[in-house]
Every structure is written in C-alpha cells, then in structure tokens.
Short mmCIF file of C-alpha atoms in Angstrom, two decimals:
data_model
loop_
_atom_site.label_atom_id
_atom_site.label_comp_id
_atom_site.label_asym_id
_atom_site.label_seq_id
_atom_site.Cartn_x
_atom_site.Cartn_y
_atom_site.Cartn_z
CA MET A 1 23.28 75.34 22.49
CA ARG A 2 23.29 72.89 24.88
CA ARG A 3 25.86 70.78 22.83
CA PRO A 4 29.11 74.00 22.50
CA LEU A 5 28.30 74.52 26.55
CA LEU A 6 28.57 70.74 27.42
CA LEU A 7 32.24 70.88 25.83
CA GLY A 8 33.02 73.55 27.26
CA LEU A 9 32.44 72.10 30.14
CA SER A 10 34.44 69.15 29.58
CA ALA A 11 37.42 71.55 28.10
CA LEU A 12 37.22 72.92 31.75
CA CYS A 13 37.55 69.77 33.42
CA LEU A 14 39.90 68.80 31.32
CA CYS A 15 42.12 71.50 31.73
CA VAL A 16 41.26 70.69 35.76
CA SER A 17 42.22 67.84 36.15
CA ALA A 18 45.58 68.33 33.98
CA VAL A 19 46.32 70.95 36.10
CA VAL A 20 45.76 69.27 39.35
CA ALA A 21 48.04 66.22 38.14
CA ALA A 22 50.73 68.67 37.61
CA ASP A 23 50.12 70.11 41.00
CA ALA A 24 51.02 66.20 42.63
CA GLN A 25 54.03 65.39 39.74
CA ARG A 26 55.43 68.93 41.14
CA GLU A 27 54.59 66.95 45.26
CA ARG A 28 55.99 63.89 44.58
CA GLN A 29 59.65 65.56 42.70
CA GLY A 30 58.80 67.80 45.97
CA ASP A 31 59.29 65.15 47.95
CA LYS A 32 62.10 63.19 46.88
CA PRO A 33 64.93 63.43 48.35
CA PRO A 34 67.98 65.95 46.77
CA PRO A 35 71.12 62.60 45.38
CA GLU A 36 73.71 61.70 47.20
CA ASP A 37 76.95 60.94 46.29
CA ASP A 38 79.61 58.66 48.89
CA GLY A 39 77.14 60.11 52.01
CA VAL A 40 76.98 63.56 50.85
CA LEU A 41 73.36 65.56 50.00
CA GLN A 42 73.95 67.03 46.19
CA LEU A 43 72.51 69.88 46.20
CA SER A 44 70.89 71.93 43.57
CA LYS A 45 68.59 75.95 43.38
CA GLY A 46 65.83 73.13 43.52
CA ASN A 47 66.83 70.66 46.67
CA PHE A 48 68.35 73.68 49.28
CA ASN A 49 65.32 74.74 51.19
CA ARG A 50 63.90 71.17 51.36
CA ALA A 51 68.24 70.09 52.23
CA LEU A 52 68.05 72.68 55.14
CA ARG A 53 64.97 71.91 57.50
CA LYS A 54 65.53 68.65 57.04
CA HIS A 55 67.95 68.40 58.70
CA LYS A 56 68.95 70.69 61.96
CA GLN A 57 72.85 70.51 61.64
CA LEU A 58 73.93 71.11 56.72
CA LEU A 59 78.05 71.21 57.30
CA VAL A 60 77.53 72.82 53.11
CA HIS A 61 80.35 73.13 51.27
CA PHE A 62 80.99 75.67 48.40
CA TYR A 63 83.26 74.88 45.71
CA ALA A 64 84.63 74.70 41.89
CA PRO A 65 85.56 71.42 40.34
CA MET A 66 88.19 72.82 38.54
CA SER A 67 90.17 73.82 42.16
CA ALA A 68 92.90 72.11 43.79
CA GLU A 69 91.90 73.34 47.08
CA GLY A 70 87.92 72.70 46.44
CA HIS A 71 88.91 68.73 45.11
CA ARG A 72 90.92 69.00 48.16
CA VAL A 73 87.85 69.87 50.70
CA SER A 74 85.70 67.17 48.60
CA ALA A 75 87.47 65.14 49.84
CA ALA A 76 87.54 65.84 52.75
CA PHE A 77 83.81 65.31 53.09
CA GLU A 78 83.53 62.10 52.18
CA GLY A 79 85.68 60.99 55.04
CA ALA A 80 83.41 63.07 57.35
CA ALA A 81 80.66 60.84 56.32
CA ALA A 82 81.74 57.94 56.74
CA GLU A 83 82.22 58.86 60.43
CA LEU A 84 78.70 61.18 61.04
CA GLN A 85 76.29 58.28 59.55
CA GLY A 86 73.39 58.45 61.87
CA SER A 87 74.41 61.65 63.73
CA GLU A 88 72.13 65.07 63.20
CA VAL A 89 75.21 66.79 60.92
CA LYS A 90 74.39 65.96 57.27
CA LEU A 91 77.09 66.51 55.12
CA ALA A 92 76.67 68.44 51.26
CA VAL A 93 77.80 69.99 48.52
CA ILE A 94 76.76 73.11 45.41
CA ASP A 95 79.39 73.41 42.75
CA VAL A 96 79.08 77.55 42.33
CA THR A 97 79.34 77.14 38.29
CA LYS A 98 76.65 75.36 37.55
CA GLU A 99 74.33 77.35 41.43
CA LYS A 100 75.48 80.59 39.98
CA GLU A 101 72.00 82.54 40.96
CA LEU A 102 72.00 80.21 44.75
CA ALA A 103 75.30 80.78 45.61
CA LYS A 104 74.42 84.48 45.13
CA ASP A 105 72.01 84.44 46.63
CA LEU A 106 73.92 82.95 49.37
CA ASN A 107 76.14 85.15 48.94
CA ALA A 108 78.85 82.67 48.55
CA THR A 109 80.16 83.33 45.38
CA GLY A 110 84.13 83.10 46.86
CA PRO A 111 87.22 80.91 47.53
CA PRO A 112 85.53 77.22 48.56
CA ILE A 113 83.22 78.44 51.58
CA ILE A 114 81.96 75.75 54.35
CA ARG A 115 78.64 76.41 56.48
CA LEU A 116 76.37 74.58 59.06
CA TYR A 117 73.68 76.35 58.39
CA LEU A 118 71.13 75.24 62.15
CA GLY A 119 67.52 74.37 62.78
CA GLY A 120 66.47 75.62 59.18
CA ASP A 121 68.06 79.18 59.31
CA ARG A 122 69.36 79.94 56.03
CA HIS A 123 70.42 83.06 57.69
CA ASN A 124 73.18 82.67 60.04
CA PRO A 125 74.76 79.65 59.34
CA VAL A 126 78.25 79.43 60.90
CA PRO A 127 81.53 79.75 59.14
CA CYS A 128 83.77 76.66 59.52
CA PRO A 129 87.52 77.37 58.51
CA VAL A 130 88.87 75.13 55.34
CA PRO A 131 90.10 72.01 56.56
CA GLN A 132 92.59 69.93 56.39
CA SER A 133 91.01 66.30 55.83
CA SER A 134 88.17 64.69 57.25
CA ALA A 135 89.48 65.20 60.57
CA SER A 136 89.39 68.29 60.80
CA ILE A 137 85.64 68.74 60.03
CA LEU A 138 85.15 65.95 62.60
CA THR A 139 87.49 68.47 65.58
CA TRP A 140 85.35 71.76 64.27
CA LEU A 141 82.05 70.13 64.56
CA LYS A 142 83.19 68.35 68.56
CA ARG A 143 84.62 71.44 69.81
CA ARG A 144 82.75 74.12 68.37
CA ALA A 145 79.58 71.44 70.16
CA GLY A 146 81.26 70.36 73.38
CA SER A 147 83.74 72.74 76.35
CA ALA A 148 87.19 73.56 77.43
CA THR A 149 86.50 70.43 79.48
CA ASP A 150 87.30 68.43 76.58
CA LEU A 151 90.55 69.57 76.32
CA ILE A 152 91.67 68.44 79.07
CA ALA A 153 94.35 65.45 77.89
CA ASP A 154 97.53 64.33 79.47
CA LEU A 155 100.49 66.85 78.63
CA ARG A 156 102.87 63.94 78.47
CA LEU A 157 101.55 62.73 75.28
CA SER A 158 101.69 66.53 73.17
CA GLU A 159 104.78 66.97 74.47
CA ALA A 160 105.92 64.26 72.39
CA SER A 161 104.49 64.68 69.76
CA GLU A 162 105.66 65.48 66.48
CA GLU A 163 103.52 68.53 65.83
CA MET A 164 101.99 71.71 67.46
CA THR A 165 100.70 71.25 70.20
CA VAL A 166 98.35 74.10 72.01
CA VAL A 167 97.84 73.97 75.98
CA GLY A 168 96.75 76.44 78.24
CA PHE A 169 98.06 76.32 81.88
CA PHE A 170 94.54 77.94 83.83
CA LYS A 171 93.78 77.95 87.60
CA GLU A 172 89.88 78.05 87.15
CA LEU A 173 87.84 76.58 84.06
CA ASP A 174 85.18 79.23 84.52
CA HIS A 175 87.58 82.35 83.54
CA GLU A 176 86.63 84.54 80.71
CA TYR A 177 90.83 83.33 79.52
CA VAL A 178 89.18 79.72 79.20
CA GLN A 179 86.76 80.83 77.01
CA VAL A 180 89.06 83.05 74.82
CA PHE A 181 91.16 79.91 75.04
CA TYR A 182 88.96 77.90 73.63
CA SER A 183 87.18 79.91 70.92
CA ALA A 184 90.64 80.07 69.57
CA ALA A 185 90.74 76.09 69.66
CA VAL A 186 86.70 75.84 68.19
CA ASP A 187 89.02 78.19 64.90
CA LEU A 188 91.94 76.21 63.89
CA PRO A 189 90.87 72.04 63.83
CA ASP A 190 93.97 71.62 62.13
CA ILE A 191 95.81 72.09 65.65
CA SER A 192 96.05 69.70 68.53
CA PHE A 193 95.05 71.32 71.73
CA ALA A 194 95.22 70.90 75.86
CA VAL A 195 94.43 72.12 78.92
CA THR A 196 96.33 71.28 82.37
CA GLN A 197 95.81 72.65 85.92
CA ASN A 198 98.92 70.46 87.25
CA ASP A 199 100.77 73.29 89.17
CA GLU A 200 103.85 70.51 89.14
CA VAL A 201 103.94 71.26 85.35
CA ILE A 202 103.42 75.52 86.26
CA SER A 203 106.47 74.74 88.92
CA LYS A 204 108.86 73.28 85.95
CA TYR A 205 108.23 75.93 83.55
CA GLY A 206 109.18 78.58 86.36
CA LEU A 207 105.69 79.61 84.81
CA THR A 208 102.09 81.74 86.73
CA HIS A 209 99.27 80.62 85.45
CA ASP A 210 96.93 81.84 83.08
CA VAL A 211 99.74 81.38 80.13
CA VAL A 212 99.23 79.21 76.85
CA LEU A 213 102.37 77.40 75.77
CA LEU A 214 103.10 76.45 72.60
CA PHE A 215 104.91 72.44 72.74
CA LYS A 216 106.22 70.42 69.91
CA LYS A 217 107.93 66.88 70.87
CA SER A 218 109.13 67.85 74.16
CA GLU A 219 110.74 71.65 73.85
CA LEU A 220 108.59 74.86 74.65
CA ILE A 221 108.62 77.04 71.05
CA GLN A 222 106.60 79.82 72.76
CA ALA A 223 104.54 81.19 75.60
CA TYR A 224 101.63 83.93 75.84
CA LYS A 225 100.70 85.68 78.88
CA MET A 226 96.55 85.44 79.22
CA MET A 227 96.00 88.94 80.03
CA PRO A 228 92.01 91.16 80.27
CA GLN A 229 92.10 92.53 77.49
CA THR A 230 93.93 89.33 75.40
CA SER A 231 90.89 88.84 72.59
CA LYS A 232 90.31 85.87 70.59
CA GLU A 233 91.90 87.44 67.77
CA GLU A 234 95.01 87.50 68.92
CA LEU A 235 96.52 84.96 69.71
CA LEU A 236 94.76 83.38 67.37
CA ILE A 237 97.56 85.42 65.64
CA PHE A 238 100.03 84.21 68.12
CA ILE A 239 99.31 80.87 67.47
CA THR A 240 99.03 80.57 63.30
CA VAL A 241 102.72 83.16 63.51
CA TYR A 242 104.06 80.93 65.39
CA GLN A 243 102.68 77.69 63.97
CA MET A 244 104.54 78.53 60.89
CA ASP A 245 108.60 78.41 60.48
CA PRO A 246 110.03 81.68 60.66
CA VAL A 247 110.56 81.64 57.18
CA THR A 248 108.69 79.82 54.74
CA GLU A 249 108.87 79.18 51.86
CA TYR A 250 106.66 80.24 48.90
CA THR A 251 104.69 76.71 47.08
CA GLY A 252 101.58 75.33 45.60
CA LYS A 253 101.53 73.18 49.17
CA THR A 254 102.21 76.15 51.04
CA ALA A 255 100.35 79.07 49.30
CA ALA A 256 97.74 79.00 51.06
CA GLU A 257 98.23 79.56 54.87
CA ILE A 258 100.80 81.84 54.12
CA LEU A 259 97.61 84.34 51.80
CA SER A 260 95.74 83.12 54.78
CA SER A 261 97.88 84.44 57.74
CA PRO A 262 95.97 87.22 59.87
CA VAL A 263 99.67 89.18 59.84
CA PHE A 264 98.94 91.44 56.46
CA ASN A 265 102.40 92.48 56.16
CA HIS A 266 104.67 90.17 53.58
CA ALA A 267 108.80 90.20 53.35
CA LEU A 268 109.45 88.69 50.15
CA LEU A 269 112.51 86.95 49.43
CA PHE A 270 113.58 86.97 45.66
CA VAL A 271 115.83 84.30 45.16
CA ASN A 272 117.80 82.29 43.41
CA LYS A 273 117.60 78.66 45.59
CA SER A 274 120.21 76.94 43.64
CA SER A 275 122.97 79.90 44.43
CA ALA A 276 126.35 80.51 46.76
CA ASP A 277 125.62 82.60 47.93
CA PHE A 278 122.57 81.25 49.11
CA GLN A 279 122.79 79.78 52.82
CA GLU A 280 123.96 83.17 53.92
CA ILE A 281 121.11 85.53 52.00
CA TYR A 282 119.10 82.96 53.01
CA PHE A 283 121.02 82.36 57.49
CA ALA A 284 120.87 86.74 57.01
CA PHE A 285 116.88 86.79 56.11
CA ASN A 286 115.87 84.79 59.27
CA SER A 287 118.20 86.22 61.32
CA ALA A 288 115.63 89.26 60.90
CA ALA A 289 112.86 86.80 61.05
CA ASP A 290 113.46 86.11 64.23
CA ALA A 291 112.67 89.83 65.82
CA PHE A 292 109.61 90.71 64.05
CA ARG A 293 107.67 87.37 64.34
CA LEU A 294 103.79 88.53 65.19
CA LYS A 295 103.72 91.90 62.82
CA ILE A 296 105.73 90.17 59.77
CA LEU A 297 105.67 87.42 58.18
CA PHE A 298 108.78 86.25 55.37
CA VAL A 299 109.21 84.46 53.05
CA TYR A 300 111.11 83.35 50.35
CA VAL A 301 110.24 82.79 46.78
CA ASP A 302 112.59 80.27 44.05
CA VAL A 303 113.23 82.93 40.87
CA ASP A 304 114.68 79.52 39.52
CA GLU A 305 110.84 77.52 40.43
CA PRO A 306 109.16 77.69 36.89
CA ARG A 307 105.66 77.82 39.14
CA ASN A 308 106.93 80.91 40.52
CA GLY A 309 106.14 82.47 37.78
CA ARG A 310 102.94 83.60 38.06
CA MET A 311 104.53 85.34 41.92
CA MET A 312 107.30 87.44 40.08
CA GLU A 313 105.18 88.70 37.24
CA TYR A 314 102.63 90.24 40.27
CA PHE A 315 105.79 91.71 41.56
CA ARG A 316 107.73 93.02 38.35
CA VAL A 317 110.75 90.74 39.69
CA ARG A 318 113.33 88.74 37.11
CA ASP A 319 115.14 86.56 37.25
CA PHE A 320 118.26 87.96 36.53
CA GLU A 321 117.16 90.73 39.29
CA ALA A 322 117.98 88.21 42.57
CA PRO A 323 118.48 88.10 45.50
CA LEU A 324 116.06 91.29 46.24
CA ILE A 325 113.48 92.62 49.19
CA ARG A 326 110.36 93.20 49.00
CA LEU A 327 108.02 94.55 51.77
CA VAL A 328 103.70 94.21 50.59
CA ASN A 329 100.82 94.98 52.71
CA LEU A 330 98.37 92.68 51.87
CA THR A 331 95.22 94.43 52.09
CA ASP A 332 97.07 97.94 50.11
CA HIS A 333 98.63 96.11 48.40
CA VAL A 334 101.41 99.33 48.50
CA THR A 335 105.00 97.51 47.64
CA PHE A 336 108.14 98.64 49.39
CA HIS A 337 111.36 98.12 48.33
CA LEU A 338 115.11 96.94 49.75
CA PRO A 339 117.26 100.14 47.99
CA SER A 340 120.40 98.57 48.80
CA ASP A 341 122.40 96.45 47.13
CA SER A 342 123.77 94.21 50.68
CA LEU A 343 121.65 91.55 52.00
CA ASP A 344 122.64 91.91 55.67
CA ALA A 345 121.00 90.76 59.27
CA GLU A 346 121.52 94.35 59.78
CA THR A 347 120.02 95.80 56.37
CA ILE A 348 116.74 93.87 55.96
CA LYS A 349 115.25 95.02 60.06
CA LYS A 350 116.75 97.80 59.73
CA PHE A 351 114.26 98.51 56.38
CA CYS A 352 111.79 96.51 58.31
CA ARG A 353 111.80 98.92 61.38
CA THR A 354 111.33 102.12 58.71
CA TYR A 355 109.11 99.97 56.82
CA LEU A 356 106.45 99.15 60.77
CA GLU A 357 107.18 103.41 61.17
CA GLY A 358 105.83 104.44 58.66
CA LYS A 359 109.24 105.79 56.92
CA ALA A 360 109.77 103.54 53.83
CA LYS A 361 108.57 105.41 50.48
CA PRO A 362 107.02 103.13 48.23
CA LYS A 363 107.74 100.99 45.20
CA MET A 364 106.42 103.21 42.96
CA GLN A 365 105.93 102.48 39.19
CA SER A 366 107.14 105.33 38.29
CA GLU A 367 108.78 109.05 39.80
CA PRO A 368 107.58 111.68 39.55
CA VAL A 369 109.60 114.05 36.15
CA PRO A 370 112.32 115.75 37.73
CA GLU A 371 112.45 119.31 36.84
CA GLY A 372 115.12 119.84 33.93
CA TRP A 373 115.44 116.85 33.07
CA ASP A 374 115.85 116.51 28.75
CA LYS A 375 118.01 119.73 30.07
CA GLU A 376 121.60 118.03 30.38
CA PRO A 377 124.09 116.02 29.33
CA VAL A 378 122.64 112.40 30.09
CA LYS A 379 119.05 112.93 30.14
CA GLU A 380 117.57 111.44 33.14
CA LEU A 381 114.19 108.98 32.36
CA VAL A 382 111.44 108.32 34.65
CA GLY A 383 108.92 105.13 33.96
CA MET A 384 105.99 107.64 31.97
CA THR A 385 108.85 109.57 29.65
CA LEU A 386 110.95 106.34 29.11
CA GLU A 387 108.64 104.47 26.40
CA LYS A 388 107.58 107.61 25.29
CA VAL A 389 112.25 109.03 24.85
CA ALA A 390 112.95 105.55 24.02
CA PHE A 391 111.12 104.85 21.06
CA ASN A 392 111.14 108.44 19.16
CA PRO A 393 111.74 106.64 15.66
CA ASN A 394 113.39 109.80 14.43
CA GLU A 395 115.87 109.46 17.63
CA THR A 396 118.85 107.06 18.46
CA VAL A 397 118.43 107.10 22.40
CA PHE A 398 121.45 104.21 25.46
CA VAL A 399 120.20 104.28 28.18
CA MET A 400 121.44 103.31 31.57
CA PHE A 401 119.01 100.99 33.11
CA TYR A 402 120.48 101.48 37.00
CA LEU A 403 119.83 101.35 40.43
CA PRO A 404 121.49 103.76 43.01
CA TYR A 405 122.87 101.17 46.19
CA SER A 406 124.19 99.31 43.41
CA GLN A 407 127.96 100.22 43.13
CA GLU A 408 129.05 98.34 40.25
CA SER A 409 125.82 101.29 38.43
CA ARG A 410 127.59 103.62 39.96
CA ALA A 411 131.01 102.65 39.19
CA LEU A 412 129.31 103.54 36.16
CA PHE A 413 128.13 106.86 36.10
CA PRO A 414 131.15 108.73 34.88
CA LEU A 415 131.19 107.04 32.01
CA TRP A 416 127.85 107.18 30.81
CA GLU A 417 129.37 110.94 31.77
CA ASP A 418 132.04 111.33 29.11
CA LEU A 419 130.36 108.99 26.30
CA ALA A 420 126.46 111.57 26.94
CA GLU A 421 130.03 114.19 25.99
CA ALA A 422 131.95 112.67 22.94
CA LEU A 423 128.09 112.82 20.82
CA LYS A 424 127.13 115.90 22.09
CA GLU A 425 127.56 117.84 18.80
CA ARG A 426 125.38 114.78 16.66
CA GLU A 427 122.10 115.44 15.88
CA HIS A 428 119.41 113.48 16.92
CA VAL A 429 121.74 110.70 19.96
CA VAL A 430 120.43 110.76 23.13
CA VAL A 431 122.49 109.41 26.09
CA ALA A 432 119.97 108.83 29.31
CA ARG A 433 119.93 106.75 32.14
CA ILE A 434 116.60 105.55 34.38
CA ASP A 435 116.60 104.55 38.00
CA ALA A 436 115.54 101.05 37.56
CA SER A 437 114.42 99.82 40.87
CA SER A 438 112.13 103.11 41.54
CA ASN A 439 110.27 102.81 37.95
CA ASP A 440 108.66 100.13 36.59
CA ILE A 441 110.36 98.65 33.37
CA ASN A 442 107.44 97.14 31.16
CA MET A 443 109.87 96.28 28.56
CA SER A 444 112.29 92.40 27.90
CA MET A 445 115.69 92.42 30.03
CA GLN A 446 118.64 89.98 29.51
CA GLY A 447 121.60 90.65 32.47
CA SER A 448 121.71 92.45 35.36
CA TYR A 449 122.54 95.81 36.31
CA PRO A 450 123.35 97.73 35.21
CA SER A 451 121.94 97.54 31.93
CA LEU A 452 122.69 99.38 28.67
CA CYS A 453 120.27 99.44 25.33
CA LEU A 454 121.41 101.58 22.29
CA PHE A 455 117.61 102.30 20.70
CA PRO A 456 117.91 103.11 17.33
CA ALA A 457 115.58 105.68 15.08
CA LEU A 458 112.40 103.96 13.62
CA HIS A 459 109.02 103.50 13.07
CA ALA A 460 109.56 99.26 14.73
CA GLU A 461 110.44 99.49 18.53
CA ARG A 462 113.99 97.46 18.71
CA ALA A 463 115.59 97.20 21.27
CA VAL A 464 119.88 96.44 21.43
CA VAL A 465 121.12 95.07 24.84
CA TYR A 466 125.07 95.80 24.78
CA SER A 467 127.52 92.82 26.25
CA GLY A 468 130.13 94.38 25.04
CA ARG A 469 133.90 96.42 27.46
CA ARG A 470 132.59 99.07 29.13
CA LYS A 471 134.96 101.50 27.40
CA LEU A 472 134.24 105.00 26.09
CA LYS A 473 135.77 103.69 22.41
CA ASP A 474 134.13 100.23 23.11
CA LEU A 475 130.34 101.93 23.33
CA VAL A 476 131.04 104.28 20.57
CA LYS A 477 131.69 101.89 17.82
CA PHE A 478 128.74 99.82 19.01
CA LEU A 479 126.48 103.01 18.39
CA ASP A 480 127.66 104.13 14.97
CA ASP A 481 127.87 100.49 13.38
CA GLU A 482 123.81 99.80 15.06
CA MET A 483 123.38 103.39 13.42
CA GLU A 484 124.65 102.35 10.45
CA LYS A 485 122.30 98.86 10.41
CA ALA A 486 118.93 101.21 11.44
CA LYS A 487 120.30 103.92 8.36
CA LYS A 488 119.53 100.53 5.90
CA ASP A 489 117.14 99.66 8.15
CA ARG A 490 115.37 102.95 7.55
CA VAL A 491 114.42 102.75 4.05
CA LYS A 492 113.59 99.94 3.48
CA GLU A 493 110.95 100.60 6.38
CA ASP A 494 110.28 104.33 4.86
CA GLU A 495 109.93 102.47 1.52
CA ASP A 496 107.23 100.45 2.84
CA ARG A 497 105.75 103.03 4.59
CA ARG A 498 105.19 104.58 1.22
CA LYS A 499 103.42 101.42 -1.07
CA TYR A 500 101.49 101.48 2.12
CA VAL A 501 100.17 104.51 1.32
CA GLU A 502 99.58 104.52 -1.86
CA ALA A 503 98.06 101.73 -1.69
CA ILE A 504 95.76 103.29 1.08
CA LYS A 505 94.88 106.02 -1.40
CA ALA A 506 95.02 103.98 -4.19
CA GLU A 507 92.14 102.29 -2.01
CA GLU A 508 90.52 105.33 -1.34
CA ALA A 509 90.09 106.55 -5.52
CA LYS A 510 88.57 103.82 -6.98
CA LYS A 511 86.29 103.26 -3.18
CA ALA A 512 85.68 107.56 -4.49
CA LYS A 513 84.97 106.59 -8.64
CA GLU A 514 82.55 103.46 -8.09
CA THR A 515 80.37 106.24 -5.56
CA LYS A 516 80.85 109.16 -8.53
CA GLU A 517 79.46 106.16 -11.43
CA GLU A 518 76.79 104.77 -9.13
CA LEU A 519 76.02 108.83 -8.78
#
C-alpha cells in the first residue's frame, strides 16, 4: 500500500511544480514591455492595462490599417513620438481590426479615434482632435497643459502668416472670455492662436476689448464679439466656418473637413466644372454663400470627376441632370431639391431662406399616388407606380420624364396631350408622365430632361429612349415601329416560355413516376 501512496505524492508534487513554473513564466511574460515601432507602442488586449499603469500620459490612436486617414495619423504619431522621447507622454496605437474585443470594450470601434489616458484611468480618457501632422499633436499636448498666457505672441508675425490666425483682444487675462478662447484653442491644434492686450492694436481696428479676430496674411477676415453667454461651441463654429472658403469643392482632401464641420446644413451644387456656364453658376452660388455663413455650408461637386461617383450615387444624381442644387441636414439626412431651372444668386438665397424657415418640401422617394391618376388621357405616374405600370408585359407604355420647373419640359406638355388623344383608341397602349424632381427614378436614363422613353409589351423589362424629332407624326411612327419589333420578340418570348413550362412539367412527371415506382 505504501508504493501507490508514494507514487501519488510524487505526481502531486510534479503537478504543483508545473503550475508554479507556468505562473512564473506568465509573470516573466507580464514584465515584458509591449513591442514598439519607431517609438510608438503596439498595444493589444494582453498588454493594454500594463501600458496604462506604466505611463502617466498614454496617447492612443485606434486605427484601421487599410484606412487612408489611419495611415496619415500613424505617420503623425511616429513624428511626434520622436519629439516626445524622454517626456512623460507615451504614444501608442491599437489596430482595431485585430483587437476587436479590446476596441469594443473601450468603445473605440468608430473612425480614427485618439484618446489621452491619464494616471492609469481607462474609463475617463480625454478625446484628442484628429491631427493633420505631428506638429498638431505636440501643439495639442502643449496647449492642454498650459494656459492662455502661452498664446501671447507677436501679432505682426501672426498677421503676416499665410495660414489663418485667431487673435483674441482681451483687457484682463483672468476673464471667463479668455478661458472660453483657450478651450477653443486646445480643440483646434492645427490653427495658430494668439492673445494680445495691446491698446494700439485695438485702436488700429477701431474695436473694443474682448473681441476675437481672424487674420490671413495682413487681412482681417472676420471679427467676433465675445458675450457673457458665448460658449466654446459657438466660438468653434465661428472659427472653423471662416477657416474655410465660402464655397468648398468636394474632393478626397476636403471630404473630412466638410463632414467634420460643426455646420450640419449643407448646400450641394452638382455641376460640370468644365461646362461653359460653370463660372456664372459658381459666382451665383458663391454670392449666396456669403449670406448664410454659420448657418449653411456651401459645397460644390464636379459631376465630371469619376471619384465623385459614390457621392452622386448617394444623392441619386446623374451627370446629365447637372447643374442642380440639393440641401441636406447631416443629422437626419433629409434632402431638399431646389425647384428651379434658374440658378441665379437670388433664387438660391430664396431657397436657402425657405429651407431655414422650415417651409421647404423634402425630396421624397415617391409622391403620393394622385387621385384619379389613370382616368385622364395622360396618366400621372409617381415613384411607387412607375415600374408597375411601365413594365406591365401586356401594355406598351410611352412615358415622359419631366421637370415641372423646366421651360423645355412644360413646352412638351401640349404635344404629350396630343399624343394621348391620337392613341386613345389603341388597345393596350398607355401614354404617361412622371415628375423626375419629386420621385426617385431607379432605372438608367440617357440624356437630359425631358426624356421620352418607351416600354414595350414584353416580359423582359426593356426601355427604349426616343431621340428623334419631337413631332406627333414622328412619335407615332416610333411607337408603331417599336410595337412591331416587340410583336416578333413576344412570339419568341412566348415560345421560350412554353418550352420552359413543358420542361418543368416533364420533370415533375418524371419525379412523380419515380416516386410511384419506389412505392
């Protein structure tokens, strides 16, 4: 009995030794510092808490490696890390595509996120603005740790700068206005800020104290009087709006700036930049923009630029529809369409005022189905009835896609009525029209509006765009020719359908016979 007991004790000792050794190995691994790349910590779920405890200030970039903005910010981190060597600030990155569980736990699964963790506290990090360069990171850290006195600079240098400089004129540096001003400076590390108490400067511009001025080169762009109720958010809107031009072209470089703007109402001009009337339209758009700064952000989109395809697809705009203007609020994404064929400054201003007053009607996917829409000679279609009527396999349907505010569209209405009258005795022939500005058209159209399109009586969903003379005789001949073609295609179509049905029946009969034999 002794031998089994000794063997059991030996096995127990070996197990205990193995556990102790494993714990010691884990402890040694726990002491191993996180890997670094160019001075930037590469964090994961396994070492994040350890890095948090070790560094008093840990600035972390949560990024996706395939993102262009993620690459840019990572490069800025590397540059800043070199400058911060030996300081108490340590920079780190977390690849959210690999560390999904950690990113979710830290609520950092969105676009590039940068946070400063202080004193090992993982629950209350300080959000950092997305930097444009390594200098942005260094400026943000310096301003955050400093005070308003750090912004006092030689104003003459600020005025000569190519970039915009924000200058605060304050009588007392311990006033609440100054704290609001400094808080805004911390949130905008890519913009130069300065503070002055120089009375000569005040008199030069004929101003009182407690005013914020925007300079570019030696030119005063705009002034903002600080009031007791002025918040940091209001000041940020003022600065970021006037940092941009009155009208901004949508490009890959400006997209982030546009989308991050604190102004949520956007006026979008879709226009062909190479068109002959571009300068005239742009001048009118720019003139209107000046009247709505701080309320509406004005942006134009070049429809001739292939890289803008996704933007156009989102707003359901086709290049041949340009020029046109849409208004959208980025909080609810409700879109409004300028109901005019004329894009002069006064028309654009009126549209913007109507929108801000809440009187504009949103662009809907489909208008309501009008009462008695199918009782008149010309049937009035809407988004929700278009495909049902146009692709009826037993009807030949001729549709006019029009814009109600277009003179060219309205000029075609009498001809369309005449066509409906001429074809009223034809069985299974429908003449219809649809307002393309108020209903989304989910089919490929060619050319500008008004567009005339024939849908033959076929099971296949075919659409034939009419490009001939807009005369009654020519329209009727086009219809007759297409109906003759459709008759021949319908014979083949019916034969193919007959063969298909027979094949299905034969297959079913075969299966039934096999089942019967098995029984």
